[in-house]
């Protein structure tokens, strides 16, 4: 590792976890701290003061943000001295193997990792006093400390996800909603024994389409006739935003398409429209929701194809 001095160039990365519920330090706060740290060293941020800021799960080994920065380093040989981030858990939470991979990839191009807390220390040569150096004589005094922090960061992810996903599974098995609403519903918060939980209630604008699908089918209409009727009522698939890779910008939208026979047949086999959950988190067993369906069970049973009766 080169000596800390002026006239050094660095790339900067800020990262927050995709697990927003547990995020402690914002991108803005990280960037401010890092810029202050770099300014105190007299270093320069390249290219042109840019900071790579992403909201992504640090558990992923295929890190698009890291690979993009690495590509910049490779395309500008000798330009970058340091890869700077706020703290080790902001670099990765994927464990020691991934951390070491990042470190080695950067070292191939003469770039060293730097954290603003000063945990990472420069490489030392145990034979420096006699003027020789071998691969085995090079070591990082902070290697153990770095390894501990990387391991702790990975374990934190396990703890966070276990708590969050575990609670979502339990709520689902109790008949509450833990995800975004199904089309035709909107999510609504309610209080149960002093705790906030989520249920689904009819969407005033879209519930009519699904009620019509089930009602018409129970009356013997063909799928083709139902599709034409529901589309004539104004049905269009819901619009959804498409985001850039860093999740910071909306780059387009998808949806707004008329109902198809394939989509109709998918909807009329979904038990949620009868107020019954049946999914992975319920072990694909039928669980009565804590809210009413858009249609009653009798209409659902007379409409669905190749699905066991909800009464069975």
mmCIF file of C-alpha atoms in Angstrom:
data_model
loop_
_atom_site.group_PDB
_atom_site.id
_atom_site.type_symbol
_atom_site.label_atom_id
_atom_site.label_comp_id
_atom_site.label_asym_id
_atom_site.label_seq_id
_atom_site.Cartn_x
_atom_site.Cartn_y
_atom_site.Cartn_z
ATOM 1 C CA UNK A 1 0.000 0.000 0.000
ATOM 2 C CA UNK A 2 1.374 3.420 -0.926
ATOM 3 C CA UNK A 3 2.045 6.039 1.716
ATOM 4 C CA UNK A 4 -0.736 8.457 2.478
ATOM 5 C CA UNK A 5 0.198 11.795 0.923
ATOM 6 C CA UNK A 6 -1.180 14.482 -1.279
ATOM 7 C CA UNK A 7 -1.671 14.218 -5.050
ATOM 8 C CA UNK A 8 -3.416 10.884 -4.802
ATOM 9 C CA UNK A 9 -6.532 9.968 -6.766
ATOM 10 C CA UNK A 10 -9.398 7.935 -5.408
ATOM 11 C CA UNK A 11 -12.752 6.509 -6.403
ATOM 12 C CA UNK A 12 -15.591 6.772 -3.897
ATOM 13 C CA UNK A 13 -18.441 4.403 -3.142
ATOM 14 C CA UNK A 14 -21.470 4.995 -0.906
ATOM 15 C CA UNK A 15 -23.948 2.199 -0.335
ATOM 16 C CA UNK A 16 -27.111 1.660 1.612
ATOM 17 C CA UNK A 17 -28.802 -1.668 2.004
ATOM 18 C CA UNK A 18 -31.914 -2.549 0.043
ATOM 19 C CA UNK A 19 -33.368 -3.448 3.460
ATOM 20 C CA UNK A 20 -34.703 0.051 4.035
ATOM 21 C CA UNK A 21 -36.321 -0.769 7.359
ATOM 22 C CA UNK A 22 -32.949 -1.217 9.023
ATOM 23 C CA UNK A 23 -30.850 1.385 7.307
ATOM 24 C CA UNK A 24 -28.938 3.588 9.723
ATOM 25 C CA UNK A 25 -26.824 5.943 7.611
ATOM 26 C CA UNK A 26 -28.091 7.653 4.471
ATOM 27 C CA UNK A 27 -26.185 8.020 1.220
ATOM 28 C CA UNK A 28 -26.018 11.771 1.798
ATOM 29 C CA UNK A 29 -24.431 11.391 5.230
ATOM 30 C CA UNK A 30 -21.930 8.865 3.942
ATOM 31 C CA UNK A 31 -20.928 11.079 1.032
ATOM 32 C CA UNK A 32 -20.485 14.117 3.281
ATOM 33 C CA UNK A 33 -18.245 12.174 5.673
ATOM 34 C CA UNK A 34 -16.176 10.669 2.858
ATOM 35 C CA UNK A 35 -15.688 13.985 1.079
ATOM 36 C CA UNK A 36 -14.533 15.560 4.346
ATOM 37 C CA UNK A 37 -12.102 12.670 4.914
ATOM 38 C CA UNK A 38 -10.666 12.935 1.401
ATOM 39 C CA UNK A 39 -10.375 16.713 1.626
ATOM 40 C CA UNK A 40 -8.341 16.390 4.839
ATOM 41 C CA UNK A 41 -5.908 14.113 2.982
ATOM 42 C CA UNK A 42 -5.576 16.421 0.008
ATOM 43 C CA UNK A 43 -6.679 13.701 -2.391
ATOM 44 C CA UNK A 44 -8.725 14.085 -5.574
ATOM 45 C CA UNK A 45 -11.913 12.189 -6.430
ATOM 46 C CA UNK A 46 -11.991 10.789 -9.963
ATOM 47 C CA UNK A 47 -13.630 10.978 -12.380
ATOM 48 C CA UNK A 48 -14.509 14.664 -11.906
ATOM 49 C CA UNK A 49 -15.582 14.349 -8.275
ATOM 50 C CA UNK A 50 -18.101 11.599 -8.965
ATOM 51 C CA UNK A 51 -19.389 9.424 -6.130
ATOM 52 C CA UNK A 52 -20.865 6.001 -6.892
ATOM 53 C CA UNK A 53 -24.021 5.819 -4.776
ATOM 54 C CA UNK A 54 -26.217 2.745 -4.801
ATOM 55 C CA UNK A 55 -29.010 1.117 -2.839
ATOM 56 C CA UNK A 56 -28.312 -2.575 -3.209
ATOM 57 C CA UNK A 57 -28.066 -5.664 -1.071
ATOM 58 C CA UNK A 58 -24.478 -6.068 0.123
ATOM 59 C CA UNK A 59 -25.043 -9.840 0.260
ATOM 60 C CA UNK A 60 -24.777 -10.105 -3.512
ATOM 61 C CA UNK A 61 -21.433 -11.220 -4.883
ATOM 62 C CA UNK A 62 -22.310 -10.006 -8.386
ATOM 63 C CA UNK A 63 -22.077 -6.374 -7.363
ATOM 64 C CA UNK A 64 -22.864 -4.098 -10.295
ATOM 65 C CA UNK A 65 -21.555 -1.019 -8.470
ATOM 66 C CA UNK A 66 -18.174 -2.612 -7.703
ATOM 67 C CA UNK A 67 -17.830 -4.037 -11.200
ATOM 68 C CA UNK A 68 -18.575 -0.624 -12.708
ATOM 69 C CA UNK A 69 -15.908 1.035 -10.574
ATOM 70 C CA UNK A 70 -13.445 -1.751 -11.370
ATOM 71 C CA UNK A 71 -14.112 -1.263 -15.085
ATOM 72 C CA UNK A 72 -13.272 2.444 -14.711
ATOM 73 C CA UNK A 73 -10.019 1.566 -12.911
ATOM 74 C CA UNK A 74 -9.058 -0.920 -15.629
ATOM 75 C CA UNK A 75 -9.763 1.577 -18.405
ATOM 76 C CA UNK A 76 -7.588 4.208 -16.697
ATOM 77 C CA UNK A 77 -4.357 2.368 -15.757
ATOM 78 C CA UNK A 78 -2.352 4.059 -13.009
ATOM 79 C CA UNK A 79 -4.908 6.797 -12.411
ATOM 80 C CA UNK A 80 -6.516 5.506 -9.206
ATOM 81 C CA UNK A 81 -4.651 4.986 -5.925
ATOM 82 C CA UNK A 82 -7.467 4.359 -3.441
ATOM 83 C CA UNK A 83 -10.971 2.919 -3.340
ATOM 84 C CA UNK A 84 -12.644 4.817 -0.494
ATOM 85 C CA UNK A 85 -15.803 3.944 1.426
ATOM 86 C CA UNK A 86 -17.320 4.872 4.778
ATOM 87 C CA UNK A 87 -16.834 1.594 6.640
ATOM 88 C CA UNK A 88 -16.206 -2.066 5.871
ATOM 89 C CA UNK A 89 -19.882 -3.006 6.179
ATOM 90 C CA UNK A 90 -20.637 -0.382 3.505
ATOM 91 C CA UNK A 91 -18.326 -2.207 1.080
ATOM 92 C CA UNK A 92 -19.859 -5.663 1.371
ATOM 93 C CA UNK A 93 -21.912 -7.851 3.667
ATOM 94 C CA UNK A 94 -21.292 -10.986 1.655
ATOM 95 C CA UNK A 95 -18.548 -12.345 3.902
ATOM 96 C CA UNK A 96 -14.766 -12.748 3.868
ATOM 97 C CA UNK A 97 -14.507 -14.540 0.528
ATOM 98 C CA UNK A 98 -16.173 -11.684 -1.329
ATOM 99 C CA UNK A 99 -14.224 -9.045 0.599
ATOM 100 C CA UNK A 100 -10.918 -10.733 -0.225
ATOM 101 C CA UNK A 101 -11.964 -11.052 -3.865
ATOM 102 C CA UNK A 102 -12.610 -7.322 -4.029
ATOM 103 C CA UNK A 103 -9.325 -6.563 -2.321
ATOM 104 C CA UNK A 104 -7.295 -8.783 -4.657
ATOM 105 C CA UNK A 105 -9.018 -7.469 -7.788
ATOM 106 C CA UNK A 106 -8.131 -3.918 -6.786
ATOM 107 C CA UNK A 107 -4.571 -4.840 -5.798
ATOM 108 C CA UNK A 108 -3.937 -6.169 -9.326
ATOM 109 C CA UNK A 109 -4.358 -2.595 -10.517
ATOM 110 C CA UNK A 110 -2.399 -0.931 -7.731
ATOM 111 C CA UNK A 111 -5.499 0.243 -5.858
ATOM 112 C CA UNK A 112 -5.915 -0.056 -2.093
ATOM 113 C CA UNK A 113 -9.092 -0.133 -0.023
ATOM 114 C CA UNK A 114 -9.506 2.734 2.443
ATOM 115 C CA UNK A 115 -12.217 3.166 5.070
ATOM 116 C CA UNK A 116 -12.823 6.511 6.765
ATOM 117 C CA UNK A 117 -12.692 4.907 10.235
ATOM 118 C CA UNK A 118 -9.044 3.955 9.731
ATOM 119 C CA UNK A 119 -9.487 0.231 10.355
ATOM 120 C CA UNK A 120 -7.671 -0.865 7.195
ATOM 121 C CA UNK A 121 -3.905 -0.481 7.615
ATOM 122 C CA UNK A 122 -1.156 -0.390 4.946
ATOM 123 C CA UNK A 123 0.608 -3.574 3.952
ATOM 124 C CA UNK A 124 3.866 -4.341 5.785
ATOM 125 C CA UNK A 125 6.944 -6.339 4.780
ATOM 126 C CA UNK A 126 8.463 -8.438 7.575
ATOM 127 C CA UNK A 127 11.842 -8.371 5.775
ATOM 128 C CA UNK A 128 11.896 -4.651 5.197
ATOM 129 C CA UNK A 129 14.878 -4.195 7.553
ATOM 130 C CA UNK A 130 17.077 -6.412 5.374
ATOM 131 C CA UNK A 131 15.882 -5.045 2.061
ATOM 132 C CA UNK A 132 14.096 -8.136 0.696
ATOM 133 C CA UNK A 133 10.484 -8.955 -0.007
ATOM 134 C CA UNK A 134 8.628 -12.154 -0.776
ATOM 135 C CA UNK A 135 4.942 -12.954 -1.158
ATOM 136 C CA UNK A 136 4.942 -14.654 2.255
ATOM 137 C CA UNK A 137 6.665 -11.676 3.919
ATOM 138 C CA UNK A 138 3.875 -9.258 2.975
ATOM 139 C CA UNK A 139 0.961 -8.928 5.380
ATOM 140 C CA UNK A 140 -1.735 -6.505 6.528
ATOM 141 C CA UNK A 141 -1.562 -5.674 10.270
ATOM 142 C CA UNK A 142 -5.339 -5.074 10.241
ATOM 143 C CA UNK A 143 -6.221 -8.335 8.479
ATOM 144 C CA UNK A 144 -7.766 -9.925 11.580
ATOM 145 C CA UNK A 145 -9.747 -6.788 12.447
ATOM 146 C CA UNK A 146 -11.006 -6.503 8.869
ATOM 147 C CA UNK A 147 -12.059 -10.156 8.874
ATOM 148 C CA UNK A 148 -13.955 -9.741 12.118
ATOM 149 C CA UNK A 149 -15.854 -6.698 10.858
ATOM 150 C CA UNK A 150 -16.710 -8.401 7.552
ATOM 151 C CA UNK A 151 -18.022 -11.442 9.437
ATOM 152 C CA UNK A 152 -20.048 -9.288 11.818
ATOM 153 C CA UNK A 153 -21.547 -7.392 8.853
ATOM 154 C CA UNK A 154 -22.600 -10.667 7.225
ATOM 155 C CA UNK A 155 -24.125 -11.949 10.464
ATOM 156 C CA UNK A 156 -26.060 -8.683 10.840
ATOM 157 C CA UNK A 157 -27.721 -9.359 7.487
ATOM 158 C CA UNK A 158 -28.746 -12.813 8.653
ATOM 159 C CA UNK A 159 -30.169 -11.374 11.872
ATOM 160 C CA UNK A 160 -32.020 -8.573 10.076
ATOM 161 C CA UNK A 161 -33.516 -10.803 7.385
ATOM 162 C CA UNK A 162 -34.463 -13.513 9.877
ATOM 163 C CA UNK A 163 -36.348 -10.967 11.957
ATOM 164 C CA UNK A 164 -38.009 -9.222 9.020
ATOM 165 C CA UNK A 165 -38.848 -12.176 6.741
ATOM 166 C CA UNK A 166 -39.770 -14.384 9.689
ATOM 167 C CA UNK A 167 -42.348 -11.848 10.859
ATOM 168 C CA UNK A 168 -43.747 -11.494 7.329
ATOM 169 C CA UNK A 169 -44.143 -15.286 7.094
ATOM 170 C CA UNK A 170 -45.912 -15.427 10.461
ATOM 171 C CA UNK A 171 -48.293 -12.614 9.473
ATOM 172 C CA UNK A 172 -49.055 -14.322 6.160
ATOM 173 C CA UNK A 173 -49.853 -17.575 7.941
ATOM 174 C CA UNK A 174 -52.231 -15.618 10.183
ATOM 175 C CA UNK A 175 -54.070 -14.287 7.124
ATOM 176 C CA UNK A 176 -52.575 -10.800 6.865
ATOM 177 C CA UNK A 177 -50.826 -9.169 3.906
ATOM 178 C CA UNK A 178 -47.028 -8.895 3.831
ATOM 179 C CA UNK A 179 -46.445 -7.833 0.232
ATOM 180 C CA UNK A 180 -47.767 -5.260 -2.203
ATOM 181 C CA UNK A 181 -51.492 -5.642 -2.904
ATOM 182 C CA UNK A 182 -52.934 -8.029 -5.461
ATOM 183 C CA UNK A 183 -54.469 -6.268 -8.448
ATOM 184 C CA UNK A 184 -58.026 -5.313 -7.544
ATOM 185 C CA UNK A 185 -57.097 -4.594 -3.935
ATOM 186 C CA UNK A 186 -55.243 -1.889 -2.034
ATOM 187 C CA UNK A 187 -53.362 -2.420 1.212
ATOM 188 C CA UNK A 188 -54.772 -0.927 4.396
ATOM 189 C CA UNK A 189 -53.197 -0.707 7.840
ATOM 190 C CA UNK A 190 -55.269 -1.755 10.843
ATOM 191 C CA UNK A 191 -54.531 -2.104 14.548
ATOM 192 C CA UNK A 192 -54.897 -5.523 16.144
ATOM 193 C CA UNK A 193 -54.279 -5.682 19.890
ATOM 194 C CA UNK A 194 -52.316 -2.450 19.647
ATOM 195 C CA UNK A 195 -50.109 -3.658 16.764
ATOM 196 C CA UNK A 196 -50.246 -2.384 13.195
ATOM 197 C CA UNK A 197 -51.007 -5.046 10.582
ATOM 198 C CA UNK A 198 -51.900 -5.001 6.894
ATOM 199 C CA UNK A 199 -55.013 -6.279 5.163
ATOM 200 C CA UNK A 200 -56.349 -5.908 1.624
ATOM 201 C CA UNK A 201 -59.519 -4.004 0.799
ATOM 202 C CA UNK A 202 -61.234 -3.558 -2.592
ATOM 203 C CA UNK A 203 -59.710 -1.003 -4.935
ATOM 204 C CA UNK A 204 -62.623 1.290 -5.849
ATOM 205 C CA UNK A 205 -61.368 1.632 -9.420
ATOM 206 C CA UNK A 206 -60.183 -1.906 -10.211
ATOM 207 C CA UNK A 207 -62.182 -4.333 -8.066
ATOM 208 C CA UNK A 208 -65.073 -4.159 -10.557
ATOM 209 C CA UNK A 209 -62.999 -5.886 -13.239
ATOM 210 C CA UNK A 210 -62.263 -8.934 -11.090
ATOM 211 C CA UNK A 211 -65.790 -9.200 -9.744
ATOM 212 C CA UNK A 212 -66.981 -9.229 -13.373
ATOM 213 C CA UNK A 213 -64.480 -11.932 -14.374
ATOM 214 C CA UNK A 214 -65.717 -14.335 -11.689
ATOM 215 C CA UNK A 215 -69.392 -13.463 -11.960
ATOM 216 C CA UNK A 216 -69.542 -13.816 -15.741
ATOM 217 C CA UNK A 217 -67.655 -17.091 -15.685
ATOM 218 C CA UNK A 218 -69.945 -18.520 -13.007
ATOM 219 C CA UNK A 219 -72.840 -17.585 -15.317
ATOM 220 C CA UNK A 220 -71.371 -19.661 -18.136
ATOM 221 C CA UNK A 221 -69.798 -16.989 -20.331
ATOM 222 C CA UNK A 222 -66.865 -18.172 -22.453
ATOM 223 C CA UNK A 223 -63.381 -16.850 -21.730
ATOM 224 C CA UNK A 224 -63.343 -14.985 -25.026
ATOM 225 C CA UNK A 225 -66.654 -13.294 -24.199
ATOM 226 C CA UNK A 226 -65.472 -12.374 -20.712
ATOM 227 C CA UNK A 227 -62.261 -10.837 -22.031
ATOM 228 C CA UNK A 228 -64.196 -8.688 -24.513
ATOM 229 C CA UNK A 229 -66.687 -7.607 -21.839
ATOM 230 C CA UNK A 230 -64.065 -6.691 -19.216
ATOM 231 C CA UNK A 231 -61.947 -4.821 -21.746
ATOM 232 C CA UNK A 232 -65.069 -2.911 -22.816
ATOM 233 C CA UNK A 233 -65.435 -1.876 -19.161
ATOM 234 C CA UNK A 234 -62.047 -0.148 -19.481
ATOM 235 C CA UNK A 235 -59.684 -2.768 -18.086
ATOM 236 C CA UNK A 236 -55.971 -2.162 -18.571
ATOM 237 C CA UNK A 237 -53.188 -3.960 -16.698
ATOM 238 C CA UNK A 238 -51.754 -1.785 -13.902
ATOM 239 C CA UNK A 239 -48.911 0.562 -14.745
ATOM 240 C CA UNK A 240 -45.585 -0.104 -13.046
ATOM 241 C CA UNK A 241 -42.450 2.024 -12.975
ATOM 242 C CA UNK A 242 -39.198 0.691 -14.403
ATOM 243 C CA UNK A 243 -36.099 1.912 -12.571
ATOM 244 C CA UNK A 244 -32.443 2.397 -13.463
ATOM 245 C CA UNK A 245 -29.885 -0.076 -12.151
ATOM 246 C CA UNK A 246 -29.146 2.092 -9.109
ATOM 247 C CA UNK A 247 -32.900 2.311 -8.356
ATOM 248 C CA UNK A 248 -32.687 6.112 -8.221
ATOM 249 C CA UNK A 249 -34.384 7.092 -11.470
ATOM 250 C CA UNK A 250 -37.592 6.092 -13.223
ATOM 251 C CA UNK A 251 -36.639 5.236 -16.790
ATOM 252 C CA UNK A 252 -40.017 4.107 -18.081
ATOM 253 C CA UNK A 253 -43.233 2.261 -17.376
ATOM 254 C CA UNK A 254 -44.801 -1.059 -18.251
ATOM 255 C CA UNK A 255 -48.413 -2.212 -18.245
ATOM 256 C CA UNK A 256 -51.526 -0.539 -19.609
ATOM 257 C CA UNK A 257 -52.433 -3.586 -21.712
ATOM 258 C CA UNK A 258 -55.902 -5.093 -22.237
ATOM 259 C CA UNK A 259 -56.964 -8.341 -20.578
ATOM 260 C CA UNK A 260 -56.021 -11.576 -22.359
ATOM 261 C CA UNK A 261 -57.472 -15.068 -22.015
ATOM 262 C CA UNK A 262 -54.184 -16.235 -20.452
ATOM 263 C CA UNK A 263 -54.329 -13.479 -17.825
ATOM 264 C CA UNK A 264 -58.013 -14.182 -17.154
ATOM 265 C CA UNK A 265 -57.355 -17.872 -16.515
ATOM 266 C CA UNK A 266 -54.544 -16.953 -14.127
ATOM 267 C CA UNK A 267 -56.759 -14.555 -12.160
ATOM 268 C CA UNK A 268 -59.716 -16.907 -11.762
ATOM 269 C CA UNK A 269 -57.512 -19.593 -10.192
ATOM 270 C CA UNK A 270 -56.081 -17.195 -7.594
ATOM 271 C CA UNK A 271 -57.772 -17.928 -4.281
ATOM 272 C CA UNK A 272 -56.950 -14.483 -2.895
ATOM 273 C CA UNK A 273 -59.991 -13.128 -4.760
ATOM 274 C CA UNK A 274 -62.159 -15.318 -2.527
ATOM 275 C CA UNK A 275 -60.361 -14.078 0.591
ATOM 276 C CA UNK A 276 -58.177 -17.175 0.956
ATOM 277 C CA UNK A 277 -54.378 -17.292 0.949
ATOM 278 C CA UNK A 278 -52.547 -20.148 -0.725
ATOM 279 C CA UNK A 279 -48.848 -19.590 -1.387
ATOM 280 C CA UNK A 280 -45.293 -20.607 -0.503
ATOM 281 C CA UNK A 281 -45.421 -18.977 2.949
ATOM 282 C CA UNK A 282 -48.569 -20.947 3.821
ATOM 283 C CA UNK A 283 -46.957 -24.176 2.516
ATOM 284 C CA UNK A 284 -49.575 -23.944 -0.242
ATOM 285 C CA UNK A 285 -52.275 -24.710 2.309
ATOM 286 C CA UNK A 286 -55.507 -22.728 2.334
ATOM 287 C CA UNK A 287 -55.544 -19.997 4.988
ATOM 288 C CA UNK A 288 -58.568 -17.757 5.469
ATOM 289 C CA UNK A 289 -57.570 -14.126 5.116
ATOM 290 C CA UNK A 290 -58.328 -11.564 7.800
ATOM 291 C CA UNK A 291 -60.434 -9.699 5.219
ATOM 292 C CA UNK A 292 -63.204 -10.414 2.749
ATOM 293 C CA UNK A 293 -62.568 -11.478 -0.808
ATOM 294 C CA UNK A 294 -63.904 -9.679 -3.867
ATOM 295 C CA UNK A 295 -66.223 -12.646 -4.505
ATOM 296 C CA UNK A 296 -67.650 -15.321 -2.225
ATOM 297 C CA UNK A 297 -66.355 -18.888 -2.171
ATOM 298 C CA UNK A 298 -69.353 -20.282 -4.083
ATOM 299 C CA UNK A 299 -68.768 -17.981 -7.054
ATOM 300 C CA UNK A 300 -65.043 -18.708 -6.962
ATOM 301 C CA UNK A 301 -65.577 -22.467 -6.954
ATOM 302 C CA UNK A 302 -67.973 -22.283 -9.888
ATOM 303 C CA UNK A 303 -65.497 -20.121 -11.833
ATOM 304 C CA UNK A 304 -62.080 -21.651 -11.210
ATOM 305 C CA UNK A 305 -60.451 -24.187 -13.534
ATOM 306 C CA UNK A 306 -58.450 -27.175 -12.311
ATOM 307 C CA UNK A 307 -58.420 -25.917 -8.724
ATOM 308 C CA UNK A 308 -59.648 -27.860 -5.716
ATOM 309 C CA UNK A 309 -62.773 -26.460 -4.114
ATOM 310 C CA UNK A 310 -62.032 -24.076 -1.266
ATOM 311 C CA UNK A 311 -64.527 -26.023 0.826
ATOM 312 C CA UNK A 312 -62.540 -29.244 0.457
#
